[in-house]
Short mmCIF file of C-alpha atoms and ligand atoms in Angstrom, two decimals:
data_model
loop_
_atom_site.label_atom_id
_atom_site.label_comp_id
_atom_site.label_asym_id
_atom_site.label_seq_id
_atom_site.Cartn_x
_atom_site.Cartn_y
_atom_site.Cartn_z
CA UNK Q 1486 54.47 -26.54 5.24
CA UNK Q 1487 55.53 -29.39 7.48
CA UNK Q 1488 53.01 -31.97 8.64
CA UNK Q 1489 53.24 -30.86 12.23
CA UNK Q 1490 52.48 -27.24 11.28
CA UNK Q 1491 49.48 -28.50 9.45
CA UNK Q 1492 47.70 -30.30 12.23
CA UNK Q 1493 44.80 -28.84 14.21
CA UNK Q 1494 46.03 -26.44 16.85
CA UNK Q 1495 43.26 -25.10 19.05
CA UNK Q 1496 44.31 -21.47 19.15
CA UNK Q 1497 45.08 -21.28 15.42
CA UNK Q 1498 42.18 -23.32 14.11
CA UNK Q 1499 39.56 -22.69 16.74
CA UNK Q 1500 37.28 -19.78 17.60
CA UNK Q 1501 37.83 -17.94 20.87
CA UNK Q 1502 34.89 -16.50 22.81
CA UNK Q 1503 35.37 -13.70 25.33
CA UNK Q 1504 33.22 -13.84 28.45
CA UNK Q 1505 32.92 -10.84 30.73
CA UNK Q 1506 32.03 -12.96 33.78
CA UNK Q 1507 30.03 -10.28 35.64
CA UNK Q 1508 27.61 -10.12 32.76
CA UNK Q 1509 27.31 -13.64 31.42
CA UNK Q 1510 25.01 -15.59 33.72
CA UNK Q 1511 24.22 -15.20 37.41
CA UNK Q 1512 23.59 -18.52 39.16
CA UNK Q 1513 22.92 -17.24 42.69
CA UNK Q 1514 20.69 -14.21 42.27
CA UNK Q 1515 23.12 -11.55 43.51
CA UNK Q 1516 22.88 -9.72 40.20
CA UNK Q 1517 26.47 -10.51 39.19
CA UNK Q 1518 27.46 -13.22 36.76
CA UNK Q 1519 29.62 -15.98 38.22
CA UNK Q 1520 31.61 -19.15 37.57
CA UNK Q 1521 28.70 -21.50 38.25
CA UNK Q 1522 26.73 -19.42 35.79
CA UNK Q 1523 29.36 -20.06 33.14
CA UNK Q 1524 29.33 -23.79 33.97
CA UNK Q 1525 25.54 -23.82 33.64
CA UNK Q 1526 25.83 -22.35 30.16
CA UNK Q 1527 28.36 -24.87 28.93
CA UNK Q 1528 25.77 -26.57 26.70
CA UNK Q 1529 25.19 -23.23 25.01
CA UNK Q 1530 28.91 -22.73 24.42
CA UNK Q 1531 29.15 -26.20 22.95
CA UNK Q 1532 26.11 -25.55 20.79
CA UNK Q 1533 27.69 -22.35 19.51
CA UNK Q 1534 30.76 -24.42 18.64
CA UNK Q 1535 33.51 -22.27 20.09
CA UNK Q 1536 36.83 -23.88 21.02
CA UNK Q 1537 38.09 -21.67 23.82
CA UNK Q 1538 36.85 -19.13 26.30
CA UNK Q 1539 38.79 -16.07 27.40
CA UNK Q 1540 37.57 -14.99 30.82
CA UNK Q 1541 38.00 -11.37 31.81
CA UNK Q 1542 39.66 -11.37 35.27
CA UNK Q 1543 38.15 -13.49 38.02
CA UNK Q 1544 40.99 -13.16 40.54
CA UNK Q 1545 40.48 -11.65 43.95
CA UNK Q 1546 39.94 -7.94 43.50
CA UNK Q 1547 38.40 -4.92 45.25
CA UNK Q 1548 36.75 -4.23 41.85
CA UNK Q 1549 37.87 -0.63 41.49
CA UNK Q 1550 38.28 -1.46 37.80
CA UNK Q 1551 36.02 -4.51 37.84
CA UNK Q 1552 38.74 -7.09 38.17
CA UNK Q 1553 41.51 -5.35 36.24
CA UNK Q 1554 42.89 -4.50 39.69
CA UNK Q 1555 44.04 -7.79 41.19
CA UNK Q 1556 44.68 -8.26 44.85
CA UNK Q 1557 45.68 -11.91 44.81
CA UNK Q 1558 46.72 -13.57 41.57
CA UNK Q 1559 46.32 -17.07 42.97
CA UNK Q 1560 42.82 -16.83 44.35
CA UNK Q 1561 39.39 -16.65 42.81
CA UNK Q 1562 37.29 -13.61 43.70
CA UNK Q 1563 34.46 -14.73 45.99
CA UNK Q 1564 31.84 -12.72 44.05
CA UNK Q 1565 32.53 -15.13 41.20
CA UNK Q 1566 32.64 -18.32 43.25
CA UNK Q 1567 34.97 -20.67 45.08
CA UNK Q 1568 38.23 -22.36 44.20
CA UNK Q 1569 36.24 -25.58 43.84
CA UNK Q 1570 33.86 -23.91 41.38
CA UNK Q 1571 36.81 -22.90 39.28
CA UNK Q 1572 38.37 -26.36 39.33
CA UNK Q 1573 35.03 -27.74 38.25
CA UNK Q 1574 34.91 -25.24 35.41
CA UNK Q 1575 38.34 -26.31 34.18
CA UNK Q 1576 37.37 -29.96 34.41
CA UNK Q 1577 34.01 -29.62 32.69
CA UNK Q 1578 35.37 -27.38 29.94
CA UNK Q 1579 38.25 -29.70 29.26
CA UNK Q 1580 35.92 -32.69 29.14
CA UNK Q 1581 34.12 -30.90 26.31
CA UNK Q 1582 37.35 -29.87 24.67
CA UNK Q 1583 36.91 -26.18 25.43
CA UNK Q 1584 40.11 -24.40 26.42
CA UNK Q 1585 40.34 -21.66 29.03
CA UNK Q 1586 42.27 -18.43 28.69
CA UNK Q 1587 42.98 -16.23 31.68
CA UNK Q 1588 43.35 -12.48 31.68
CA UNK Q 1589 46.84 -11.67 32.90
CA UNK Q 1590 46.78 -8.17 34.36
CA UNK Q 1591 50.46 -7.60 34.95
CA UNK Q 1592 51.13 -3.96 34.25
CA UNK Q 1593 49.74 -3.15 37.67
CA UNK Q 1594 48.24 -4.78 40.74
CA UNK Q 1595 45.54 -3.52 43.02
CA UNK Q 1596 46.82 -1.16 45.73
CA UNK Q 1597 45.46 -3.71 48.19
CA UNK Q 1598 47.76 -6.46 46.87
CA UNK Q 1599 50.13 -7.52 49.66
CA UNK Q 1600 53.12 -6.70 47.47
CA UNK Q 1601 52.03 -3.09 47.36
CA UNK Q 1602 50.99 -2.97 51.01
CA UNK Q 1603 54.53 -4.05 51.87
CA UNK Q 1604 56.15 -1.86 49.26
CA UNK Q 1605 54.48 1.30 50.51
CA UNK Q 1606 55.14 0.51 54.19
CA UNK Q 1607 58.70 1.88 54.22
CA UNK Q 1608 61.49 3.01 51.92
CA UNK Q 1609 63.60 0.10 53.08
CA UNK Q 1610 61.03 -2.63 52.66
CA UNK Q 1611 62.46 -5.47 50.50
CA UNK Q 1612 59.53 -5.00 48.08
CA UNK Q 1613 59.97 -1.22 47.82
CA UNK Q 1614 61.45 -1.51 44.34
CA UNK Q 1615 58.66 -3.83 43.14
CA UNK Q 1616 56.71 -0.68 42.29
CA UNK Q 1617 57.85 2.61 40.79
CA UNK Q 1618 58.52 5.13 43.53
CA UNK Q 1619 59.96 8.60 43.17
CA UNK Q 1620 60.94 11.15 45.72
CA UNK Q 1621 59.93 14.70 45.07
CA UNK Q 1622 58.69 17.70 46.89
CA UNK Q 1623 54.96 17.50 47.46
CA UNK Q 1624 53.11 19.30 44.70
CA UNK Q 1625 55.94 18.85 42.23
CA UNK Q 1626 55.41 15.70 40.24
CA UNK Q 1627 58.28 13.44 39.11
CA UNK Q 1628 57.37 14.06 35.46
CA UNK Q 1629 54.45 15.03 33.22
CA UNK Q 1630 52.94 11.57 32.80
CA UNK Q 1631 49.19 11.28 32.98
CA UNK Q 1632 46.98 8.39 34.00
CA UNK Q 1633 44.83 6.94 31.22
CA UNK Q 1634 41.90 7.10 33.62
CA UNK Q 1635 42.35 10.78 34.44
CA UNK Q 1636 44.67 13.06 36.36
CA UNK Q 1637 48.37 12.67 37.04
CA UNK Q 1638 50.02 9.26 36.83
CA UNK Q 1639 51.76 9.93 40.16
CA UNK Q 1640 50.12 9.60 43.55
CA UNK Q 1641 51.69 11.08 46.65
CA UNK Q 1642 51.79 8.54 49.44
CA UNK Q 1643 52.08 10.11 52.82
CA UNK Q 1644 53.37 6.98 54.57
CA UNK Q 1645 56.82 7.55 53.10
CA UNK Q 1646 56.38 10.95 51.48
CA UNK Q 1647 57.07 9.66 47.94
CA UNK Q 1648 55.08 9.29 44.76
CA UNK Q 1649 54.16 6.02 43.09
CA UNK Q 1650 53.27 5.53 39.45
CA UNK Q 1651 49.82 4.41 38.30
CA UNK Q 1652 49.03 4.37 34.60
CA UNK Q 1653 45.33 3.81 35.31
CA UNK Q 1654 43.51 4.42 38.63
CA UNK Q 1655 45.45 5.35 41.73
CA UNK Q 1656 44.22 2.00 43.09
CA UNK Q 1657 46.22 0.32 40.29
CA UNK Q 1658 49.93 0.98 41.00
CA UNK Q 1659 52.28 -0.06 38.16
CA UNK Q 1660 54.69 -2.84 39.02
CA UNK Q 1661 58.37 -2.48 38.28
CA UNK Q 1662 59.26 -5.08 35.66
CA UNK Q 1663 62.90 -3.97 35.84
CA UNK Q 1664 63.17 -5.60 39.26
CA UNK Q 1665 64.21 -9.26 38.91
CA UNK Q 1666 62.64 -10.43 42.16
CA UNK Q 1667 59.33 -8.95 41.10
CA UNK Q 1668 59.68 -10.61 37.73
CA UNK Q 1669 60.30 -13.99 39.36
CA UNK Q 1670 57.27 -13.53 41.60
CA UNK Q 1671 55.06 -12.72 38.63
CA UNK Q 1672 56.38 -15.71 36.71
CA UNK Q 1673 55.67 -17.93 39.73
CA UNK Q 1674 52.06 -16.77 39.68
CA UNK Q 1675 51.87 -17.54 35.97
CA UNK Q 1676 53.30 -21.02 36.57
CA UNK Q 1677 50.72 -21.54 39.28
CA UNK Q 1678 47.91 -21.15 36.73
CA UNK Q 1679 49.65 -23.16 34.04
CA UNK Q 1680 50.02 -26.01 36.53
CA UNK Q 1681 46.38 -25.67 37.46
CA UNK Q 1682 45.36 -26.25 33.86
CA UNK Q 1683 44.95 -22.84 32.24
CA UNK Q 1684 45.50 -23.09 28.48
CA UNK Q 1685 46.52 -19.57 27.70
CA UNK Q 1686 46.70 -15.94 28.64
CA UNK Q 1687 45.49 -12.64 27.32
CA UNK Q 1688 48.05 -10.09 28.44
CA UNK Q 1689 46.44 -6.86 29.54
CA UNK Q 1690 48.10 -3.69 28.13
CA UNK Q 1691 51.26 -5.63 27.38
CA UNK Q 1692 52.89 -2.64 25.68
CA UNK Q 1693 52.89 -0.67 28.94
CA UNK Q 1694 54.91 -3.10 31.06
CA UNK Q 1695 58.23 -1.27 31.01
CA UNK Q 1696 58.69 2.46 31.51
CA UNK Q 1697 61.56 4.69 30.48
CA UNK Q 1698 64.46 4.17 32.86
CA UNK Q 1699 65.01 7.92 33.20
CA UNK Q 1700 61.29 8.66 33.46
CA UNK Q 1701 61.57 11.36 30.80
CA UNK Q 1702 58.65 13.69 30.07
CA UNK Q 1703 56.36 12.72 27.21
CA UNK Q 1704 56.18 15.39 24.51
CA UNK Q 1705 52.88 17.15 23.84
CA UNK Q 1706 52.33 16.63 20.12
CA UNK Q 1707 48.60 16.27 19.70
CA UNK Q 1708 46.11 19.16 19.63
CA UNK Q 1709 43.39 19.81 22.17
CA UNK Q 1710 41.56 16.86 23.70
CA UNK Q 1711 39.29 16.90 26.76
CA UNK Q 1712 41.65 14.30 28.20
CA UNK Q 1713 45.15 15.72 28.61
CA UNK Q 1714 46.45 12.16 28.41
CA UNK Q 1715 45.48 12.07 24.73
CA UNK Q 1716 47.53 15.18 23.94
CA UNK Q 1717 50.84 13.49 24.76
CA UNK Q 1718 52.89 11.15 22.61
CA UNK Q 1719 53.39 8.21 24.91
CA UNK Q 1720 56.95 7.43 23.95
CA UNK Q 1721 58.31 7.11 27.48
CA UNK Q 1722 55.47 5.47 29.40
CA UNK Q 1723 54.53 2.89 26.74
CA UNK Q 1724 56.13 0.76 24.02
CA UNK Q 1725 59.60 0.63 25.53
CA UNK Q 1726 61.92 -1.79 23.70
CA UNK Q 1727 62.89 -3.64 26.90
CA UNK Q 1728 59.32 -5.00 27.07
CA UNK Q 1729 60.29 -7.47 24.35
CA UNK Q 1730 62.91 -9.02 26.64
CA UNK Q 1731 60.25 -9.66 29.24
CA UNK Q 1732 58.10 -11.32 26.62
CA UNK Q 1733 60.93 -13.51 25.44
CA UNK Q 1734 61.31 -14.83 28.98
CA UNK Q 1735 57.57 -15.25 29.27
CA UNK Q 1736 57.54 -17.22 26.02
CA UNK Q 1737 60.26 -19.54 27.28
CA UNK Q 1738 58.17 -20.21 30.35
CA UNK Q 1739 55.08 -20.97 28.26
CA UNK Q 1740 57.03 -23.22 25.93
CA UNK Q 1741 57.83 -25.52 28.85
CA UNK Q 1742 54.20 -26.58 28.67
CA UNK Q 1743 52.36 -28.12 25.74
CA UNK Q 1744 50.02 -26.14 23.52
CA UNK Q 1745 49.62 -23.11 25.76
CA UNK Q 1746 48.96 -19.80 24.11
CA UNK Q 1747 49.36 -16.06 24.62
CA UNK Q 1748 47.61 -13.11 23.04
CA UNK Q 1749 48.51 -9.54 23.84
CA UNK Q 1750 46.39 -6.47 24.20
CA UNK Q 1751 48.70 -4.01 22.49
CA UNK Q 1752 46.80 -0.87 23.20
CA UNK Q 1753 46.95 2.08 20.85
CA UNK Q 1754 44.39 4.83 20.32
CA UNK Q 1755 42.48 5.31 17.04
CA UNK Q 1756 43.27 4.69 14.23
CA UNK Q 1757 45.18 1.77 15.77
CA UNK Q 1758 48.77 0.73 15.26
CA UNK Q 1759 49.08 -2.68 13.61
CA UNK Q 1760 52.82 -2.29 13.14
CA UNK Q 1761 53.23 -1.92 16.87
CA UNK Q 1762 50.99 -4.95 17.53
CA UNK Q 1763 53.00 -7.06 15.12
CA UNK Q 1764 56.23 -6.16 16.94
CA UNK Q 1765 54.97 -8.09 19.93
CA UNK Q 1766 55.04 -11.28 17.87
CA UNK Q 1767 58.83 -10.95 17.63
CA UNK Q 1768 60.11 -13.31 14.96
CA UNK Q 1769 56.83 -15.23 15.15
CA UNK Q 1770 58.17 -17.78 17.60
CA UNK Q 1771 59.93 -15.96 20.40
CA UNK Q 1772 57.36 -13.57 21.90
CA UNK Q 1773 53.55 -13.66 21.88
CA UNK Q 1774 51.59 -16.17 19.81
CA UNK Q 1775 49.09 -13.52 18.81
CA UNK Q 1776 48.43 -9.83 19.37
CA UNK Q 1777 45.30 -7.77 18.90
CA UNK Q 1778 45.14 -5.12 16.25
CA UNK Q 1779 42.28 -2.73 16.99
CA UNK Q 1780 42.23 -1.04 13.60
CA UNK Q 1781 38.93 -2.63 12.60
CA UNK Q 1782 37.33 -1.42 15.82
CA UNK Q 1783 38.25 2.12 14.90
CA UNK Q 1784 37.10 1.87 11.27
CA UNK Q 1785 34.11 3.41 9.54
CA UNK Q 1786 31.69 1.24 7.58
CA UNK Q 1787 33.54 1.32 4.31
CA UNK Q 1788 34.69 -1.68 2.27
CA UNK Q 1789 37.85 0.07 1.13
CA UNK Q 1790 38.82 0.96 4.69
CA UNK Q 1791 38.21 -2.62 5.78
CA UNK Q 1792 40.36 -3.88 2.95
CA UNK Q 1793 43.20 -1.52 3.80
CA UNK Q 1794 43.17 -2.34 7.49
CA UNK Q 1795 42.90 -6.11 7.06
CA UNK Q 1796 45.47 -6.42 4.30
CA UNK Q 1797 47.89 -4.17 6.14
CA UNK Q 1798 47.54 -6.21 9.33
CA UNK Q 1799 48.05 -9.50 7.51
CA UNK Q 1800 51.13 -8.22 5.72
CA UNK Q 1801 52.74 -7.20 8.99
CA UNK Q 1802 52.52 -10.66 10.57
CA UNK Q 1803 55.95 -12.34 10.56
CA UNK Q 1804 56.11 -15.44 8.37
CA UNK Q 1805 56.25 -17.73 11.41
CA UNK Q 1806 53.58 -15.74 13.23
CA UNK Q 1807 49.81 -16.00 13.22
CA UNK Q 1808 47.15 -13.26 13.03
CA UNK Q 1809 43.95 -12.88 15.00
CA UNK Q 1810 40.96 -10.63 14.46
CA UNK Q 1811 38.58 -8.93 16.85
CA UNK Q 1812 35.61 -6.65 16.30
CA UNK Q 1813 34.30 -6.07 19.83
CA UNK Q 1814 35.45 -6.34 23.43
CA UNK Q 1815 34.67 -5.04 26.90
CA UNK Q 1816 36.40 -1.69 26.26
CA UNK Q 1817 34.81 -0.60 23.00
CA UNK Q 1818 31.31 0.10 21.81
CA UNK Q 1819 29.79 -3.09 20.38
CA UNK Q 1820 30.05 -3.61 16.63
CA UNK Q 1821 26.25 -3.53 16.19
CA UNK Q 1822 26.21 -0.03 17.69
CA UNK Q 1823 29.38 1.25 16.06
CA UNK Q 1824 28.12 0.22 12.66
CA UNK Q 1825 24.50 1.04 13.40
CA UNK Q 1826 22.43 1.82 10.32
CA UNK Q 1827 18.72 2.24 10.66
CA UNK Q 1828 16.91 -0.86 9.33
CA UNK Q 1829 20.19 -2.45 8.26
CA UNK Q 1830 22.15 -3.05 11.43
CA UNK Q 1831 21.46 -6.78 11.49
CA UNK Q 1832 22.54 -7.04 7.85
CA UNK Q 1833 25.80 -5.37 8.77
CA UNK Q 1834 26.23 -7.75 11.69
CA UNK Q 1835 25.85 -10.65 9.27
CA UNK Q 1836 28.52 -9.24 6.98
CA UNK Q 1837 30.84 -8.84 9.96
CA UNK Q 1838 30.16 -12.41 11.06
CA UNK Q 1839 31.01 -13.81 7.63
CA UNK Q 1840 34.11 -11.63 7.48
CA UNK Q 1841 35.42 -12.50 10.94
CA UNK Q 1842 34.92 -16.23 10.48
CA UNK Q 1843 36.35 -16.51 6.99
CA UNK Q 1844 39.47 -14.39 7.38
CA UNK Q 1845 42.88 -15.92 7.80
CA UNK Q 1846 43.58 -15.69 11.53
CA UNK Q 1847 41.96 -16.66 14.80
CA UNK Q 1848 38.54 -15.07 15.33
CA UNK Q 1849 37.71 -13.60 18.75
CA UNK Q 1850 33.97 -13.29 19.43
CA UNK Q 1851 32.75 -11.09 22.30
CA UNK Q 1852 29.80 -12.49 24.28
CA UNK Q 1853 26.51 -11.23 22.82
CA UNK Q 1854 28.09 -10.45 19.46
CA UNK Q 1855 26.56 -13.70 18.19
CA UNK Q 1856 23.04 -12.36 18.75
CA UNK Q 1857 23.86 -8.88 17.46
CA UNK Q 1858 23.67 -7.27 20.91
CA UNK Q 1859 23.73 -3.48 20.93
CA UNK Q 1860 25.30 -1.16 23.50
CA UNK Q 1861 23.07 -0.51 26.49
CA UNK Q 1862 21.82 2.94 27.39
CA UNK Q 1863 23.06 3.66 30.89
CA UNK Q 1864 21.94 6.74 32.76
CA UNK Q 1865 24.45 8.73 34.80
CA UNK Q 1866 23.01 7.39 38.05
CA UNK Q 1867 23.50 3.76 36.95
CA UNK Q 1868 27.10 4.15 35.77
CA UNK Q 1869 29.61 1.70 37.20
CA UNK Q 1870 32.72 2.18 35.09
CA UNK Q 1871 35.24 4.52 36.78
CA UNK Q 1872 36.20 5.88 33.38
CA UNK Q 1873 32.61 6.82 32.57
CA UNK Q 1874 32.19 8.46 35.97
CA UNK Q 1875 35.28 10.53 35.39
CA UNK Q 1876 34.59 11.70 31.85
CA UNK Q 1877 30.77 11.88 31.67
CA UNK Q 1878 29.20 13.20 29.46
CA UNK Q 1879 32.14 13.59 27.03
CA UNK Q 1880 32.72 9.85 27.35
CA UNK Q 1881 30.00 7.65 28.78
CA UNK Q 1882 32.32 4.88 29.81
CA UNK Q 1883 32.42 1.19 29.01
CA UNK Q 1884 29.26 0.02 30.76
CA UNK Q 1885 27.20 0.10 27.53
CA UNK Q 1886 29.20 -2.81 26.05
CA UNK Q 1887 29.14 -4.75 29.33
CA UNK Q 1888 25.40 -5.12 29.88
CA UNK Q 1889 24.02 -8.57 30.81
CA UNK Q 1890 23.78 -11.31 28.23
CA UNK Q 1891 20.27 -11.55 26.79
CA UNK Q 1892 19.25 -15.16 27.26
CA UNK Q 1893 15.47 -15.12 26.91
CA UNK Q 1894 12.32 -13.06 27.04
CA UNK Q 1895 11.76 -13.20 30.79
CA UNK Q 1896 12.65 -10.94 33.71
CA UNK Q 1897 16.13 -9.48 33.34
CA UNK Q 1898 16.52 -11.38 30.08
CA UNK Q 1899 17.02 -14.54 32.13
CA UNK Q 1900 20.41 -13.26 33.30
CA UNK Q 1901 19.60 -13.07 37.02
CA UNK Q 1902 16.74 -13.58 39.43
CA UNK Q 1903 18.04 -10.58 41.40
CA UNK Q 1904 18.84 -7.00 40.48
CA UNK Q 1905 21.38 -6.97 37.64
CA UNK Q 1906 24.59 -5.05 38.34
CA UNK Q 1907 24.02 -3.13 35.11
CA UNK Q 1908 20.60 -2.62 33.53
CA UNK Q 1909 19.57 -5.18 30.94
CA UNK Q 1910 19.11 -3.73 27.43
CA UNK Q 1911 15.48 -2.87 26.72
CA UNK Q 1912 15.42 -4.86 23.46
CA UNK Q 1913 15.95 -8.19 25.23
CA UNK Q 1914 12.37 -9.29 24.53
CA UNK Q 1915 13.09 -9.42 20.80
CA UNK Q 1916 16.85 -10.02 20.84
CA UNK Q 1917 17.78 -13.02 22.92
CA UNK Q 1918 19.47 -16.39 22.66
CA UNK Q 1919 16.30 -18.43 23.09
CA UNK Q 1920 14.51 -16.66 20.25
CA UNK Q 1921 17.50 -16.86 17.95
CA UNK Q 1922 18.05 -20.56 18.53
CA UNK Q 1923 14.54 -21.14 17.17
CA UNK Q 1924 14.94 -18.87 14.17
CA UNK Q 1925 17.03 -20.60 11.56
CA UNK Q 1926 17.86 -17.29 9.90
CA UNK Q 1927 19.05 -15.60 13.08
CA UNK Q 1928 22.46 -14.04 13.56
CA UNK Q 1929 23.14 -16.70 16.19
CA UNK Q 1930 22.50 -19.50 13.74
CA UNK Q 1931 24.74 -17.77 11.25
CA UNK Q 1932 27.62 -17.68 13.76
CA UNK Q 1933 26.98 -21.32 14.52
CA UNK Q 1934 26.93 -22.28 10.87
CA UNK Q 1935 30.12 -20.34 10.15
CA UNK Q 1936 31.96 -21.76 13.15
CA UNK Q 1937 31.08 -25.30 12.08
CA UNK Q 1938 31.97 -24.60 8.47
CA UNK Q 1939 35.31 -23.19 9.52
CA UNK Q 1940 35.99 -26.24 11.64
CA UNK Q 1941 35.18 -28.55 8.73
CA UNK Q 1942 37.04 -26.68 6.02
CA UNK Q 1943 40.79 -26.64 6.19
CA UNK Q 1944 41.06 -23.85 3.63
CA UNK Q 1945 38.88 -21.51 5.65
CA UNK Q 1946 41.28 -21.93 8.56
CA UNK Q 1947 44.70 -22.35 7.05
CA UNK Q 1948 44.32 -21.59 3.36
CA UNK Q 1949 46.08 -18.61 1.86
CA UNK Q 1950 44.14 -15.36 1.50
CA UNK Q 1951 44.16 -13.38 -1.71
CA UNK Q 1952 42.00 -10.30 -2.09
CA UNK Q 1953 39.97 -9.93 -5.28
CA UNK Q 1954 37.73 -6.88 -4.80
CA UNK Q 1955 39.40 -4.29 -2.62
CA UNK Q 1956 36.40 -2.19 -1.76
CA UNK Q 1957 36.44 0.18 -4.73
CA UNK Q 1958 32.84 -0.63 -5.62
CA UNK Q 1959 31.74 -1.14 -2.03
CA UNK Q 1960 32.59 -4.84 -2.31
CA UNK Q 1961 35.25 -6.71 -0.43
CA UNK Q 1962 36.06 -10.18 -1.72
CA UNK Q 1963 38.82 -12.68 -1.26
CA UNK Q 1964 39.86 -16.24 -2.03
CA UNK Q 1965 40.78 -18.68 0.70
CA UNK Q 1966 43.15 -21.35 -0.47
CA UNK Q 1967 41.86 -21.23 -4.09
CA UNK Q 1968 38.78 -23.07 -2.87
CA UNK Q 1969 36.52 -20.54 -1.19
CA UNK Q 1970 35.55 -17.15 -2.52
CA UNK Q 1971 33.94 -14.76 -0.08
CA UNK Q 1972 32.14 -11.68 -1.39
CA UNK Q 1973 30.72 -8.98 0.88
CA UNK Q 1974 28.59 -6.13 -0.37
CA UNK Q 1975 29.01 -3.29 2.14
CA UNK Q 1976 26.51 -1.17 0.21
CA UNK Q 1977 22.82 -0.68 0.37
CA UNK Q 1978 22.60 -1.08 -3.44
CA UNK Q 1979 22.60 -4.01 -5.83
CA UNK Q 1980 26.05 -4.65 -7.29
CA UNK Q 1981 27.33 -6.66 -10.21
CA UNK Q 1982 29.69 -9.35 -9.12
CA UNK Q 1983 31.34 -12.00 -11.27
CA UNK Q 1984 33.09 -14.71 -9.31
CA UNK Q 1985 36.48 -16.04 -10.33
CA UNK Q 1986 36.22 -18.80 -12.96
CA UNK Q 1987 32.97 -20.64 -13.59
CA UNK Q 1988 30.60 -22.93 -11.86
CA UNK Q 1989 31.31 -22.01 -8.28
CA UNK Q 1990 28.80 -23.48 -5.87
CA UNK Q 1991 27.06 -21.18 -3.37
CA UNK Q 1992 27.82 -22.56 0.08
CA UNK Q 1993 26.06 -19.75 1.88
CA UNK Q 1994 24.32 -16.48 1.14
CA UNK Q 1995 22.71 -14.05 3.55
CA UNK Q 1996 20.04 -13.65 0.88
CA UNK Q 1997 17.79 -16.41 2.05
CA UNK Q 1998 15.48 -16.03 -0.96
CA UNK Q 1999 18.28 -16.18 -3.46
CA UNK Q 2000 17.87 -19.34 -5.53
CA UNK Q 2001 20.55 -18.51 -8.09
CA UNK Q 2002 23.09 -21.17 -8.84
CA UNK Q 2003 25.37 -18.87 -10.78
CA UNK Q 2004 26.14 -15.62 -8.99
CA UNK Q 2005 26.08 -12.43 -11.08
CA UNK Q 2006 24.87 -9.82 -8.68
CA UNK Q 2007 25.06 -9.11 -5.00
CA UNK Q 2008 21.97 -7.85 -3.24
CA UNK Q 2009 22.30 -4.90 -0.83
CA UNK Q 2010 24.40 -6.04 2.14
CA UNK Q 2011 24.67 -9.55 0.78
CA UNK Q 2012 27.47 -11.79 2.00
CA UNK Q 2013 28.23 -14.92 -0.01
CA UNK Q 2014 30.56 -17.85 0.39
CA UNK Q 2015 31.29 -19.72 -2.81
CA UNK Q 2016 33.20 -22.92 -3.28
CA UNK Q 2017 35.29 -23.53 -6.37
CA UNK Q 2018 35.79 -27.03 -7.46
CA UNK Q 2019 39.42 -27.33 -6.40
CA UNK Q 2020 41.36 -29.75 -4.38
CA UNK Q 2021 42.40 -28.84 -0.86
CA UNK Q 2022 45.17 -26.35 -1.25
CA UNK Q 2023 46.98 -24.38 1.38
C1 LIG U 94 42.81 -2.87 29.52
C2 LIG U 94 41.57 -3.59 29.91
O1 LIG U 94 41.00 -4.20 28.79
C3 LIG U 94 40.66 -2.56 30.55
O2 LIG U 94 39.37 -3.05 30.76
C4 LIG U 94 41.31 -2.13 31.83
O3 LIG U 94 40.53 -1.11 32.43
C5 LIG U 94 42.71 -1.59 31.58
N1 LIG U 94 43.47 -2.43 30.70
C6 LIG U 94 43.47 -1.49 32.87
O4 LIG U 94 43.79 -2.77 33.31
#
């Protein structure tokens, strides 16, 4: 390993925290979280110890998909604040050494984006080909593609009597990445944000960018599902090989700047597709810096399953590439709810915290995860997510994982002085940041401890990972750089566990009453970090 590879690099060594801005902190009482709210909570972010914040979209948007439908890539949405607010956020975050990652939603724009307004205005408009238009007789669709958010992926537009493609809502027309002028325009927008000081990008549905040139029908290969979309194999509307060429160009652009980073949302349905995610890393240096693998989000609570998914993901990373890990985000039920177990959910959250922050690869923490937030219960009348509205009650949408951050035991959990855009979870009085800061055994203080430990310990960040227990007995354990041994008991029963070698020191155990110096057993749901008396070793 060369010296330069070895030095601290924020996106490899740090911890990245995802903020869903609508739900983080509302500074002006309109019920919606905003940029000033994030600035006001900067002390909290510093206290938590994270190194970078990924903001879900804050660009100008009609909010049909709550910001994932952008109308102007260069402007800040006024619900979230002003341009000056955003510049202040960059400045203040950078002063504290916290990096900022933008959500790059570039598979589609909003239908109110000027590009689309022009494109739809006439068949001869210079921007016509910036979107994917098809002529057809009305009622006969160009092909059998479906929108992920329901219905056909083609919308008839009466202005010119043609159909346009939308992989999500009809208010989210897909852009045509095969058009070079469009590509240049997108890259100009990206440069705009790089020049303004953005440190990195999370690329929304990056594996959908390019569509089959011939627009061939997807085959139906999967049995019945309430959503027809899920019955097709998406071989022609996703994962097209040409997407990698786009990413190579994108990477070249990013490499003109210092220490900027990219992470891709490579979407695939359960059980996940780590091989596909890894493809977006190219040779490890020529495409994305990191890509999400959602396998762990789709996994049952089972040590063996965790082992299989994690080891598989790590093996697929190219030797010059770098992994990342994520357990929750704004599209999936929160980990505390997915892995809910009566009387033991917090214990499971602790195991997940120790796992996430001791694995090899960059940890992504979703706001609220650090206090063990659960999904909210949202009634039909309070639903906001278009996906929930469409598929209720078969699928209740993504509002449950987007409820307001629980700051304290006061009205609306201290999130807003107004009416929150989504109801605050009813458990806020007992589960909130304020309470957990004061409780030294809280989940929040565990995250904090682990983040600091990771920062201090080279081997927890960069050390090799070698699995010891692979889940057979309900235990997952692994060595990090021959120095740290992490053992996680996924079971509700006491287990025998003999660490590697002798005399390992217990750096941390979730068993606060455990006074043992020499570990021989693991208590139910115990997570332990041991240190072996070894020199730093990568
Ligand atoms: C993935 C995003 O994470 C999700 O929230 C959004 O609805 C779709 N992409 C469409 O942009």
